[in-house]
Short mmCIF file of C-alpha atoms and ligand atoms in Angstrom, two decimals:
data_model
loop_
_atom_site.label_atom_id
_atom_site.label_comp_id
_atom_site.label_asym_id
_atom_site.label_seq_id
_atom_site.Cartn_x
_atom_site.Cartn_y
_atom_site.Cartn_z
CA MET A 172 78.70 73.96 71.19
CA ARG A 173 81.89 74.27 68.99
CA ALA A 174 84.71 76.08 69.71
CA GLN A 175 84.39 78.31 66.76
CA GLN A 176 81.30 79.87 68.22
CA TYR A 177 82.91 81.50 71.08
CA PRO A 178 84.06 85.03 70.68
CA TYR A 179 87.32 84.96 72.39
CA LEU A 180 88.37 81.93 70.83
CA SER A 181 88.18 82.98 67.07
CA LEU A 182 90.97 85.77 68.24
CA ARG A 183 93.40 83.04 69.42
CA PRO A 184 96.46 82.85 67.27
CA MET A 185 99.22 80.70 68.14
CA ALA A 186 100.80 81.69 71.36
CA THR A 187 104.41 82.01 71.01
CA LYS A 188 105.07 85.18 73.19
CA VAL A 189 105.40 84.38 76.88
CA ARG A 190 102.60 85.61 78.70
CA VAL A 191 102.06 85.09 82.70
CA ARG A 192 99.46 86.28 84.82
CA PHE A 193 99.18 87.23 88.58
CA ALA A 194 95.77 86.31 89.52
CA PRO A 195 94.81 87.46 92.95
CA SER A 196 91.45 87.39 94.59
CA PRO A 197 90.57 90.68 96.14
CA THR A 198 90.41 89.20 99.65
CA GLY A 199 92.85 91.59 101.74
CA GLY A 200 96.39 93.02 101.63
CA LEU A 201 99.26 90.94 99.73
CA HIS A 202 101.46 89.34 102.27
CA LEU A 203 105.12 88.20 101.50
CA GLY A 204 104.19 84.98 99.53
CA GLY A 205 101.70 87.04 97.37
CA VAL A 206 104.57 89.64 96.36
CA ARG A 207 107.13 87.21 95.77
CA THR A 208 104.64 85.13 93.29
CA VAL A 209 103.97 88.43 91.56
CA LEU A 210 107.79 89.00 91.35
CA PHE A 211 108.68 85.68 90.00
CA ASN A 212 105.97 86.20 87.13
CA TYR A 213 107.26 89.31 86.59
CA LEU A 214 110.89 88.48 86.21
CA PHE A 215 110.02 85.63 84.35
CA ALA A 216 108.19 87.82 81.66
CA ARG A 217 110.54 90.65 81.45
CA HIS A 218 113.29 87.97 81.05
CA HIS A 219 111.72 86.55 77.89
CA GLY A 220 110.45 89.76 76.63
CA GLY A 221 106.85 88.77 77.17
CA ASP A 222 103.72 89.95 79.01
CA PHE A 223 102.89 90.32 82.55
CA VAL A 224 99.09 90.40 83.19
CA LEU A 225 97.01 91.25 86.39
CA ARG A 226 93.74 89.29 86.42
CA ILE A 227 91.72 90.08 89.27
CA GLU A 228 89.79 86.81 90.41
CA ASP A 229 86.82 88.13 92.04
CA THR A 230 84.22 85.37 91.35
CA ASP A 231 83.78 84.85 95.06
CA ASN A 232 81.40 87.41 96.29
CA THR A 233 81.36 86.30 99.97
CA ARG A 234 85.36 87.08 100.21
CA PHE A 235 85.34 90.31 98.20
CA VAL A 236 86.95 93.02 100.30
CA GLU A 237 86.36 96.86 99.81
CA GLY A 238 89.82 98.57 98.95
CA ALA A 239 91.62 94.91 98.18
CA GLU A 240 92.15 95.09 94.25
CA GLN A 241 93.53 98.99 94.67
CA TYR A 242 95.79 97.76 97.47
CA ILE A 243 97.27 95.04 95.07
CA MET A 244 97.75 97.72 92.39
CA GLU A 245 99.42 99.96 94.63
CA THR A 246 101.56 97.35 95.88
CA LEU A 247 102.46 96.68 92.40
CA ARG A 248 103.44 100.12 91.32
CA TRP A 249 105.54 100.58 94.78
CA CYS A 250 107.79 97.56 93.83
CA GLY A 251 108.22 99.01 90.22
CA MET A 252 106.14 96.16 88.87
CA GLU A 253 103.42 97.56 86.51
CA PRO A 254 101.36 95.01 84.65
CA ASP A 255 101.14 95.55 80.85
CA GLU A 256 97.50 94.23 81.06
CA SER A 257 95.06 94.78 84.13
CA PRO A 258 91.97 96.34 84.84
CA ALA A 259 93.66 99.77 85.10
CA ALA A 260 95.36 99.18 81.87
CA GLY A 261 93.14 97.39 79.82
CA GLY A 262 94.56 95.30 77.22
CA PRO A 263 93.60 93.48 74.53
CA PHE A 264 91.92 90.57 76.32
CA ALA A 265 89.68 92.93 78.45
CA PRO A 266 87.89 92.83 80.86
CA TYR A 267 90.38 91.75 83.34
CA ARG A 268 88.04 91.19 86.22
CA GLN A 269 86.54 87.89 86.24
CA SER A 270 83.14 89.45 87.67
CA GLU A 271 82.85 91.42 84.51
CA ARG A 272 83.46 88.33 82.51
CA LYS A 273 80.73 86.17 84.33
CA ALA A 274 78.97 85.70 80.95
CA SER A 275 81.64 84.23 79.38
CA TYR A 276 81.96 81.16 81.51
CA MET A 277 78.68 79.71 81.28
CA GLN A 278 79.08 78.07 77.69
CA TYR A 279 81.94 76.08 78.81
CA ALA A 280 80.28 74.61 81.71
CA GLU A 281 77.21 73.81 79.40
CA GLN A 282 79.63 72.25 76.92
CA LEU A 283 81.23 69.96 79.90
CA VAL A 284 77.65 69.04 80.98
CA ALA A 285 76.81 68.31 77.24
CA GLN A 286 79.97 66.00 77.10
CA GLY A 287 79.26 64.08 80.17
CA HIS A 288 82.40 65.46 81.99
CA ALA A 289 80.14 67.65 84.55
CA TYR A 290 76.36 67.67 85.72
CA TYR A 291 73.75 69.80 87.24
CA ALA A 292 73.74 69.49 91.18
CA PHE A 293 70.41 70.58 92.67
CA ASP A 294 70.94 70.02 96.27
CA THR A 295 69.87 72.53 98.85
CA PRO A 296 72.50 73.61 101.46
CA GLU A 297 70.21 71.39 104.24
CA GLU A 298 70.35 68.38 101.94
CA LEU A 299 74.38 68.66 101.74
CA GLU A 300 74.58 68.86 105.56
CA GLU A 301 72.28 66.03 105.81
CA MET A 302 74.85 64.01 103.31
CA ARG A 303 77.92 64.96 105.61
CA ASN A 304 76.05 63.56 108.89
CA ALA A 305 74.54 60.69 107.19
CA PHE A 306 77.53 59.10 105.65
CA LYS A 307 80.21 60.09 108.03
CA SER A 308 81.88 57.00 108.94
CA ALA A 309 85.14 55.79 110.62
CA GLU A 310 86.87 55.15 106.96
CA ASN A 311 85.15 58.13 105.65
CA PRO A 312 85.26 60.99 108.57
CA SER A 313 84.35 63.68 106.21
CA PRO A 314 82.32 62.73 103.36
CA GLN A 315 82.52 64.54 100.23
CA TYR A 316 80.45 65.11 97.13
CA ASP A 317 82.58 62.28 94.92
CA HIS A 318 82.09 59.37 92.88
CA ARG A 319 81.28 57.34 96.02
CA LEU A 320 78.21 59.52 96.96
CA ARG A 321 77.22 61.31 93.93
CA MET A 322 74.50 58.80 92.85
CA LYS A 323 72.97 59.11 96.41
CA MET A 324 72.41 63.10 95.85
CA LYS A 325 70.13 65.19 93.85
CA ASN A 326 71.79 65.50 90.36
CA SER A 327 71.45 65.09 86.73
CA LEU A 328 73.37 61.51 86.87
CA SER A 329 70.93 60.40 89.68
CA LEU A 330 67.83 61.58 88.59
CA GLY A 331 66.03 60.54 85.52
CA GLU A 332 65.86 62.66 82.51
CA GLU A 333 62.46 63.90 82.90
CA GLU A 334 62.85 64.99 86.62
CA VAL A 335 65.94 66.74 85.65
CA GLY A 336 63.95 68.48 82.63
CA ARG A 337 61.02 69.36 85.19
CA LEU A 338 63.54 70.71 87.69
CA LEU A 339 65.05 72.92 85.24
CA SER A 340 62.18 73.83 83.75
CA GLU A 341 60.68 75.07 87.12
CA GLY A 342 63.88 77.00 87.57
CA VAL A 343 65.11 75.14 90.53
CA PRO A 344 68.78 76.63 91.29
CA TYR A 345 71.52 74.13 90.57
CA VAL A 346 75.38 74.41 90.59
CA VAL A 347 77.51 72.65 87.78
CA ARG A 348 79.50 70.00 89.31
CA ILE A 349 82.66 68.41 87.58
CA LYS A 350 82.38 64.30 87.48
CA MET A 351 85.89 63.25 88.70
CA PRO A 352 86.85 60.19 87.45
CA GLU A 353 86.51 57.37 90.00
CA GLN A 354 90.13 56.00 89.42
CA GLU A 355 92.34 57.84 86.86
CA THR A 356 96.26 58.71 87.55
CA ILE A 357 96.85 62.26 86.20
CA GLY A 358 99.89 64.25 86.04
CA PHE A 359 102.08 67.17 84.75
CA THR A 360 105.65 68.23 84.70
CA ASP A 361 106.05 71.11 87.21
CA MET A 362 108.57 73.50 86.17
CA ILE A 363 109.96 73.11 89.80
CA ARG A 364 108.95 70.29 91.01
CA GLY A 365 109.21 68.10 87.88
CA GLU A 366 106.98 65.27 87.34
CA VAL A 367 103.76 65.40 89.76
CA SER A 368 100.82 62.92 89.68
CA PHE A 369 97.58 62.66 91.43
CA SER A 370 94.80 60.09 91.48
CA THR A 371 91.49 61.49 91.10
CA SER A 372 89.93 59.02 93.72
CA THR A 373 90.38 61.35 96.39
CA VAL A 374 89.35 64.60 94.62
CA ASP A 375 85.66 65.42 94.96
CA ASP A 376 83.35 66.80 92.62
CA LYS A 377 84.08 70.24 92.80
CA VAL A 378 81.45 73.01 91.92
CA LEU A 379 82.54 74.66 88.59
CA LEU A 380 79.39 77.08 88.22
CA LYS A 381 77.27 78.31 91.22
CA LYS A 382 73.78 78.94 91.63
CA ASP A 383 73.81 82.48 90.39
CA GLY A 384 75.81 81.72 87.46
CA MET A 385 79.22 82.65 88.55
CA PRO A 386 81.83 80.51 88.12
CA THR A 387 84.12 79.24 90.59
CA TYR A 388 87.69 80.13 90.90
CA HIS A 389 88.60 76.22 89.26
CA LEU A 390 86.21 77.04 85.98
CA ALA A 391 87.29 80.58 85.71
CA VAL A 392 91.09 80.12 86.19
CA VAL A 393 91.17 77.26 83.25
CA VAL A 394 88.92 79.31 80.85
CA ASP A 395 90.93 82.98 81.51
CA ASP A 396 94.21 81.13 81.06
CA TYR A 397 93.16 79.70 78.02
CA LEU A 398 91.37 82.82 76.69
CA MET A 399 94.47 85.13 77.87
CA GLN A 400 96.90 82.73 76.03
CA ILE A 401 98.54 82.43 79.09
CA THR A 402 101.85 80.51 78.12
CA HIS A 403 103.35 79.84 81.88
CA ALA A 404 101.32 79.98 85.30
CA PHE A 405 103.12 80.74 88.65
CA ARG A 406 101.05 80.37 91.57
CA GLY A 407 101.73 79.25 95.36
CA GLU A 408 102.20 75.61 96.34
CA GLU A 409 99.02 75.79 98.31
CA TRP A 410 97.38 75.34 94.81
CA LEU A 411 98.66 72.30 94.08
CA PRO A 412 95.85 70.10 95.29
CA SER A 413 93.81 71.94 92.64
CA ALA A 414 95.92 71.26 89.99
CA PRO A 415 94.04 67.58 89.30
CA VAL A 416 90.63 69.57 88.57
CA HIS A 417 92.45 72.03 86.31
CA LEU A 418 94.04 69.22 84.44
CA LEU A 419 90.93 67.39 83.71
CA LEU A 420 89.17 70.95 82.86
CA TRP A 421 91.96 71.73 80.35
CA LYS A 422 91.64 67.91 79.09
CA TYR A 423 87.88 68.16 78.75
CA LEU A 424 87.66 71.33 77.48
CA GLY A 425 89.75 70.19 74.58
CA TRP A 426 92.72 72.58 75.19
CA SER A 427 95.33 70.21 76.41
CA ASP A 428 97.89 71.53 73.78
CA ALA A 429 97.45 74.97 75.40
CA MET A 430 97.77 74.37 78.84
CA PRO A 431 100.47 76.67 80.37
CA GLN A 432 103.52 75.47 81.90
CA TRP A 433 102.89 75.37 85.51
CA ALA A 434 105.23 76.26 88.37
CA HIS A 435 104.12 75.88 92.03
CA LEU A 436 106.46 78.05 94.24
CA PRO A 437 107.42 77.26 97.51
CA LEU A 438 106.17 78.42 100.61
CA ILE A 439 108.09 81.26 102.74
CA LEU A 440 108.21 79.90 106.14
CA LYS A 441 108.31 81.06 109.43
CA PRO A 442 111.53 82.01 110.81
CA ASP A 443 112.09 78.89 112.95
CA GLY A 444 111.01 76.85 109.55
CA ASN A 445 108.09 75.41 111.14
CA GLY A 446 105.21 75.80 108.71
CA LYS A 447 103.99 78.87 106.63
CA LEU A 448 104.84 82.44 107.69
CA SER A 449 101.51 84.00 108.59
CA LYS A 450 100.40 87.48 109.35
CA ARG A 451 100.25 86.25 113.16
CA ASP A 452 103.67 85.38 113.11
CA GLY A 453 104.14 88.98 112.23
CA ASP A 454 102.28 90.48 114.98
CA ARG A 455 103.98 88.29 117.40
CA LEU A 456 107.70 88.69 116.43
CA GLY A 457 107.40 92.23 115.70
CA PHE A 458 107.95 92.32 112.12
CA PRO A 459 105.68 93.07 108.89
CA VAL A 460 104.58 90.37 106.52
CA PHE A 461 102.53 92.67 104.05
CA ALA A 462 104.16 94.88 101.69
CA MET A 463 102.29 98.00 102.76
CA ASN A 464 99.96 98.76 105.62
CA TRP A 465 96.51 97.46 105.48
CA THR A 466 93.70 98.01 107.48
CA ASP A 467 90.79 95.41 106.67
CA PRO A 468 87.62 97.33 106.20
CA ARG A 469 85.28 94.59 107.77
CA SER A 470 87.25 94.04 111.38
CA ASN A 471 89.12 97.34 111.45
CA GLU A 472 91.90 95.07 111.72
CA PHE A 473 95.56 96.88 110.97
CA THR A 474 98.39 95.31 109.67
CA GLN A 475 101.75 96.90 109.19
CA GLY A 476 103.66 97.06 105.82
CA PHE A 477 107.37 96.72 104.95
CA ARG A 478 106.96 100.30 103.11
CA GLU A 479 105.78 101.99 106.04
CA ARG A 480 108.34 100.10 108.19
CA GLY A 481 111.05 102.04 106.14
CA PHE A 482 111.92 99.64 103.40
CA LEU A 483 113.07 100.58 100.17
CA PRO A 484 111.12 98.99 97.18
CA GLU A 485 114.73 98.04 95.68
CA ALA A 486 115.54 96.15 99.05
CA PHE A 487 112.32 94.41 99.60
CA VAL A 488 112.13 93.08 95.91
CA ASN A 489 115.87 91.88 96.31
CA MET A 490 115.10 90.41 99.49
CA LEU A 491 111.85 88.78 98.37
CA ALA A 492 113.95 87.29 95.24
CA MET A 493 116.48 85.64 97.33
CA LEU A 494 113.62 83.69 99.46
CA GLY A 495 113.61 80.51 97.18
CA TRP A 496 115.81 81.77 94.36
CA ASN A 497 119.55 82.51 93.75
CA ASP A 498 121.83 82.67 90.62
CA GLY A 499 124.24 80.13 92.00
CA THR A 500 127.28 82.33 92.60
CA GLY A 501 126.69 83.53 95.97
CA LYS A 502 125.75 87.32 94.83
CA GLU A 503 122.90 88.49 96.76
CA LEU A 504 122.39 92.26 96.08
CA PHE A 505 120.66 92.53 92.84
CA SER A 506 118.72 95.58 91.26
CA MET A 507 115.47 94.72 89.33
CA THR A 508 117.23 94.98 86.35
CA GLU A 509 119.91 92.32 87.22
CA LEU A 510 117.12 90.17 88.58
CA ILE A 511 115.34 90.17 85.34
CA SER A 512 118.32 89.08 83.21
CA ALA A 513 119.69 86.52 85.83
CA PHE A 514 116.38 85.11 86.57
CA ASP A 515 116.02 81.39 85.80
CA MET A 516 112.84 79.27 87.01
CA SER A 517 115.05 76.50 87.17
CA ARG A 518 116.89 77.81 90.20
CA VAL A 519 113.70 78.27 92.27
CA HIS A 520 114.06 75.97 95.36
CA LYS A 521 111.63 73.00 95.72
CA GLY A 522 111.88 73.62 99.66
CA GLY A 523 109.98 76.50 101.47
CA ALA A 524 112.15 79.57 102.39
CA LYS A 525 112.90 80.56 105.93
CA PHE A 526 111.78 84.05 106.43
CA ASP A 527 114.64 86.16 108.38
CA PHE A 528 113.67 89.72 109.31
CA GLU A 529 117.13 90.69 110.38
CA LYS A 530 118.39 89.46 106.99
CA ALA A 531 115.47 91.62 105.50
CA LYS A 532 116.96 94.87 107.19
CA TRP A 533 120.47 93.75 106.22
CA PHE A 534 119.11 93.95 102.53
CA ASN A 535 117.48 97.34 103.33
CA HIS A 536 120.99 98.71 104.86
CA GLU A 537 122.98 97.39 102.03
CA TRP A 538 120.48 99.44 99.73
CA ILE A 539 120.46 102.57 101.49
CA LYS A 540 124.23 102.38 102.12
CA THR A 541 124.85 102.60 98.17
CA ALA A 542 121.99 104.54 96.88
CA PRO A 543 122.72 108.03 95.58
CA ALA A 544 121.42 111.04 97.93
CA GLU A 545 119.25 112.00 94.93
CA ARG A 546 117.37 108.67 95.26
CA LEU A 547 116.83 108.93 99.04
CA LEU A 548 115.81 112.64 99.12
CA PRO A 549 112.18 112.33 98.70
CA ASP A 550 111.80 109.61 101.26
CA VAL A 551 114.41 111.24 103.91
CA LYS A 552 112.41 114.28 103.69
CA ASP A 553 109.10 112.51 104.37
CA VAL A 554 111.03 111.01 107.51
CA LEU A 555 112.29 114.45 108.51
CA LYS A 556 108.77 115.88 108.23
CA THR A 557 107.14 113.35 110.47
CA ALA A 558 109.43 113.92 112.91
CA ASP A 559 108.84 117.48 112.77
CA ILE A 560 112.18 118.62 111.53
CA SER A 561 112.07 121.30 108.63
CA ALA A 562 114.36 120.53 105.66
CA VAL A 563 113.98 123.05 102.94
CA ASP A 564 117.34 123.02 101.09
CA ASP A 565 117.56 119.91 99.05
CA SER A 566 121.34 120.29 98.46
CA TYR A 567 122.02 120.27 101.99
CA VAL A 568 119.71 117.46 102.72
CA LYS A 569 121.50 115.72 100.02
CA GLN A 570 125.10 116.45 101.66
CA VAL A 571 123.40 115.12 104.85
CA ILE A 572 122.34 112.08 103.58
CA ASP A 573 125.57 110.89 102.28
CA LEU A 574 127.32 111.61 105.52
CA VAL A 575 124.67 109.46 107.73
CA LYS A 576 123.08 106.84 105.31
CA GLU A 577 125.81 104.31 106.30
CA ARG A 578 124.07 104.50 109.63
CA CYS A 579 120.73 103.79 108.88
CA THR A 580 119.11 100.56 108.54
CA LEU A 581 115.29 101.64 107.96
CA LEU A 582 114.07 104.91 106.79
CA PRO A 583 112.90 106.17 110.07
CA ASP A 584 116.39 105.94 111.37
CA PHE A 585 117.20 109.15 109.27
CA ALA A 586 115.17 110.99 111.62
CA GLU A 587 117.71 110.56 114.64
CA GLN A 588 120.84 109.98 112.48
CA ALA A 589 120.13 113.21 110.56
CA GLY A 590 117.64 115.41 112.93
CA PHE A 591 120.68 117.18 114.60
CA PHE A 592 121.65 118.88 111.08
CA PHE A 593 118.73 120.74 111.23
CA LYS A 594 118.00 121.47 115.00
CA ALA A 595 120.44 122.10 117.60
CA PRO A 596 120.01 119.50 120.26
CA ALA A 597 117.49 120.74 122.78
CA ALA A 598 119.70 120.94 125.70
CA PRO A 599 122.88 118.70 125.01
CA ASP A 600 123.32 115.87 127.73
CA MET A 601 126.97 116.54 128.74
CA GLU A 602 126.75 113.73 131.37
CA PRO A 603 129.13 111.58 129.68
CA VAL A 604 131.98 114.29 130.28
CA LYS A 605 131.19 115.85 133.54
CA ALA A 606 133.20 113.34 135.42
CA LYS A 607 136.50 114.33 133.50
CA TRP A 608 135.71 117.90 133.04
CA ASN A 609 138.08 120.69 134.03
CA LEU A 610 138.85 124.19 133.65
CA ASP A 611 141.28 123.76 130.88
CA LYS A 612 138.59 121.86 128.90
CA THR A 613 136.35 124.94 129.78
CA LEU A 614 138.85 127.42 128.35
CA PHE A 615 139.48 125.21 125.36
CA PHE A 616 135.95 125.52 124.09
CA THR A 617 135.45 129.13 125.40
CA ASP A 618 138.24 130.25 123.19
CA LEU A 619 137.46 127.75 120.40
CA PRO A 620 134.72 129.99 118.68
CA ALA A 621 136.97 132.81 118.18
CA VAL A 622 139.66 130.25 116.36
CA LEU A 623 136.69 128.93 114.19
CA GLU A 624 135.82 132.61 113.36
CA ALA A 625 138.94 133.31 112.36
CA LEU A 626 139.48 130.32 109.69
CA PRO A 627 140.19 131.44 106.15
CA THR A 628 138.37 128.08 104.71
CA TRP A 629 135.48 126.28 106.34
CA ASN A 630 135.90 122.53 105.69
CA ALA A 631 136.52 119.32 107.88
CA ILE A 632 140.08 119.47 106.97
CA ALA A 633 140.68 122.81 108.15
CA LEU A 634 138.36 122.46 111.30
CA GLU A 635 140.35 119.53 112.34
CA ALA A 636 143.91 121.19 111.76
CA ALA A 637 142.90 123.92 114.03
CA PHE A 638 141.26 121.95 116.81
CA LYS A 639 144.29 119.60 116.58
CA GLU A 640 146.64 122.87 116.94
CA MET A 641 144.81 124.27 119.57
CA ALA A 642 144.61 121.20 121.65
CA ALA A 643 148.43 120.66 121.31
CA ALA A 644 149.42 124.05 122.14
CA ARG A 645 147.14 123.63 125.56
CA ALA A 646 148.48 120.21 125.98
CA ILE A 647 144.99 118.69 126.27
CA LYS A 648 144.45 115.11 124.66
CA VAL A 649 142.61 115.60 121.31
CA GLY A 650 140.75 112.57 122.40
CA GLU A 651 139.22 113.90 125.54
CA LEU A 652 138.02 116.93 123.61
CA GLN A 653 136.33 115.36 120.45
CA LEU A 654 133.59 113.65 122.71
CA PRO A 655 132.51 116.87 124.09
CA PHE A 656 132.62 118.59 121.00
CA ARG A 657 130.10 115.82 119.57
CA LEU A 658 127.98 116.00 122.33
CA MET A 659 127.51 119.80 121.92
CA LEU A 660 126.83 119.41 118.15
CA VAL A 661 125.07 115.94 118.22
CA GLY A 662 123.56 115.92 121.61
CA GLY A 663 124.35 112.11 121.88
CA LYS A 664 127.26 109.83 121.28
CA PHE A 665 126.61 108.91 117.93
CA GLY A 666 127.00 110.10 114.19
CA PRO A 667 129.58 110.47 111.53
CA ALA A 668 133.12 112.16 111.89
CA VAL A 669 132.80 115.29 114.25
CA PHE A 670 134.52 117.41 112.07
CA ASP A 671 132.50 116.44 108.86
CA ILE A 672 129.31 117.21 110.92
CA ALA A 673 130.86 120.76 112.21
CA ALA A 674 132.08 121.57 108.67
CA LEU A 675 128.20 120.93 107.25
CA ILE A 676 126.28 122.38 110.10
CA GLY A 677 128.39 125.77 109.46
CA LYS A 678 130.08 128.25 111.57
CA GLN A 679 127.53 129.92 113.38
CA ALA A 680 125.59 126.73 114.17
CA VAL A 681 128.83 125.25 115.65
CA ILE A 682 129.32 128.42 117.74
CA ASN A 683 126.28 128.42 119.12
CA ARG A 684 126.03 124.93 119.91
CA ILE A 685 129.70 125.02 121.67
CA LYS A 686 128.06 128.11 123.92
CA LYS A 687 125.15 126.05 124.66
CA GLY A 688 127.21 123.06 125.49
CA LEU A 689 129.22 125.35 128.03
CA GLU A 690 126.18 126.35 129.62
CA SER A 691 125.10 122.99 130.31
CA LEU A 692 128.20 122.07 131.89
CA ALA A 693 128.43 125.23 133.91
N1 LIG B 1294 92.95 83.59 92.70
C1 LIG B 1294 94.12 82.42 92.84
C2 LIG B 1294 94.88 83.10 94.08
O1 LIG B 1294 94.11 84.06 95.02
C3 LIG B 1294 94.88 82.35 91.85
C4 LIG B 1294 95.82 81.10 91.73
C5 LIG B 1294 96.24 80.66 90.71
O2 LIG B 1294 97.21 81.52 90.26
O3 LIG B 1294 96.03 80.02 90.16
O4 LIG B 1294 95.78 82.75 94.73
#
């Protein structure tokens, strides 16, 4: 078949615009490594004014997991990385789910067979198993379907033409395998690693098309990167071993000139640097490795996400970007806009990046601290609602946020740090001040409400002045009065400046809490 006969090909203009794709298989939740791959794709696309495509690689039916695609889309949305083209958004190269493109792959498999770069293989699963047992030896402990064994198997290279014709006409199921050259060195220039080369001798004859006519990942990824005019393909380092198969497919299909530039992103490592970070490390060490909560519908296994743990997407994205990249100036805090303008693939490190949960929390704290109250408002209201704290007045909630945000590392911290602005402490624990309590202090707090009532202006400065003046008049050290005052208002030894708290919760609430505090001390 000639290229012009393929419908997609005739549409193909010269690709000048940057086009990248994130191509997940819908097999479960997205963990850090996956989201970082999206992020680097996204940053690169936006930096170059290009397109960011989401393509769902669902050719492996046995690994398909219900809900995974929705989860992936929701994660991208939460992180602020909306694709320009996707199954949901559509686009000029739709469909964006490989299962819906099934019909378009067969012709390329046939083309490869016709040109001698691939062949039909009729072996049954039992025969394959037999091969693995029969050819196992000290020098070849796990025999593969490759140049050493292919002529001993049942395929269109080893069988006569007539026999092949017979099997095909009888409808005997077959797969199409690539015919890997016996001894060839092939290579490419990786944007991160530079020159990378492989010897084809160790790579087996991968299946390209399955018995049901569905392509495997290897064929589908090459065909779709070509048809979708992808200019740059960034993916995890774990895909590097597949590169020789893909390189040959680009070559055999006659598309070498259109091959995207590849970058294989370094792994995200366990905190101790010992290998790839896994979901299990998160469970073991008590931190999330998924972007959002995920429950596997097959096993009901639950995995906690950064979102539900109380991370802001801004912080999550910022933290992820710094796992394997920096701008060379020592700057660590970047908004998405800043990342887009600073991102440069040549500054992505070759080595893996160790994940450090404490550092991740540091990013979140920095983001919470500097976020405008307006930005935090919906999240904080959710946190308060979950803690059964009613917060209806937005302008009040925003004032509270500004007072306490510096003390919050994760969003749920707002429940404790802000809760007492909405609800009086149930029974204030006055224990810390009991030992040094005396009659003078009781009288001070008994008389304080009247002084507060009489204040002409209600603000922190006026409150503090009146409080200190009263303490001086009674010769009591202010330091010894502030802690009990805090315990009465807050219910614990924490929170922002006590007069700021008093000013915000209001005169009546302050007076009520003083009375309750005195009762606890009585
Ligand atoms: N479908 C592959 C995955 O699940 C995509 C790898 C690639 O980007 O080529 O990660």
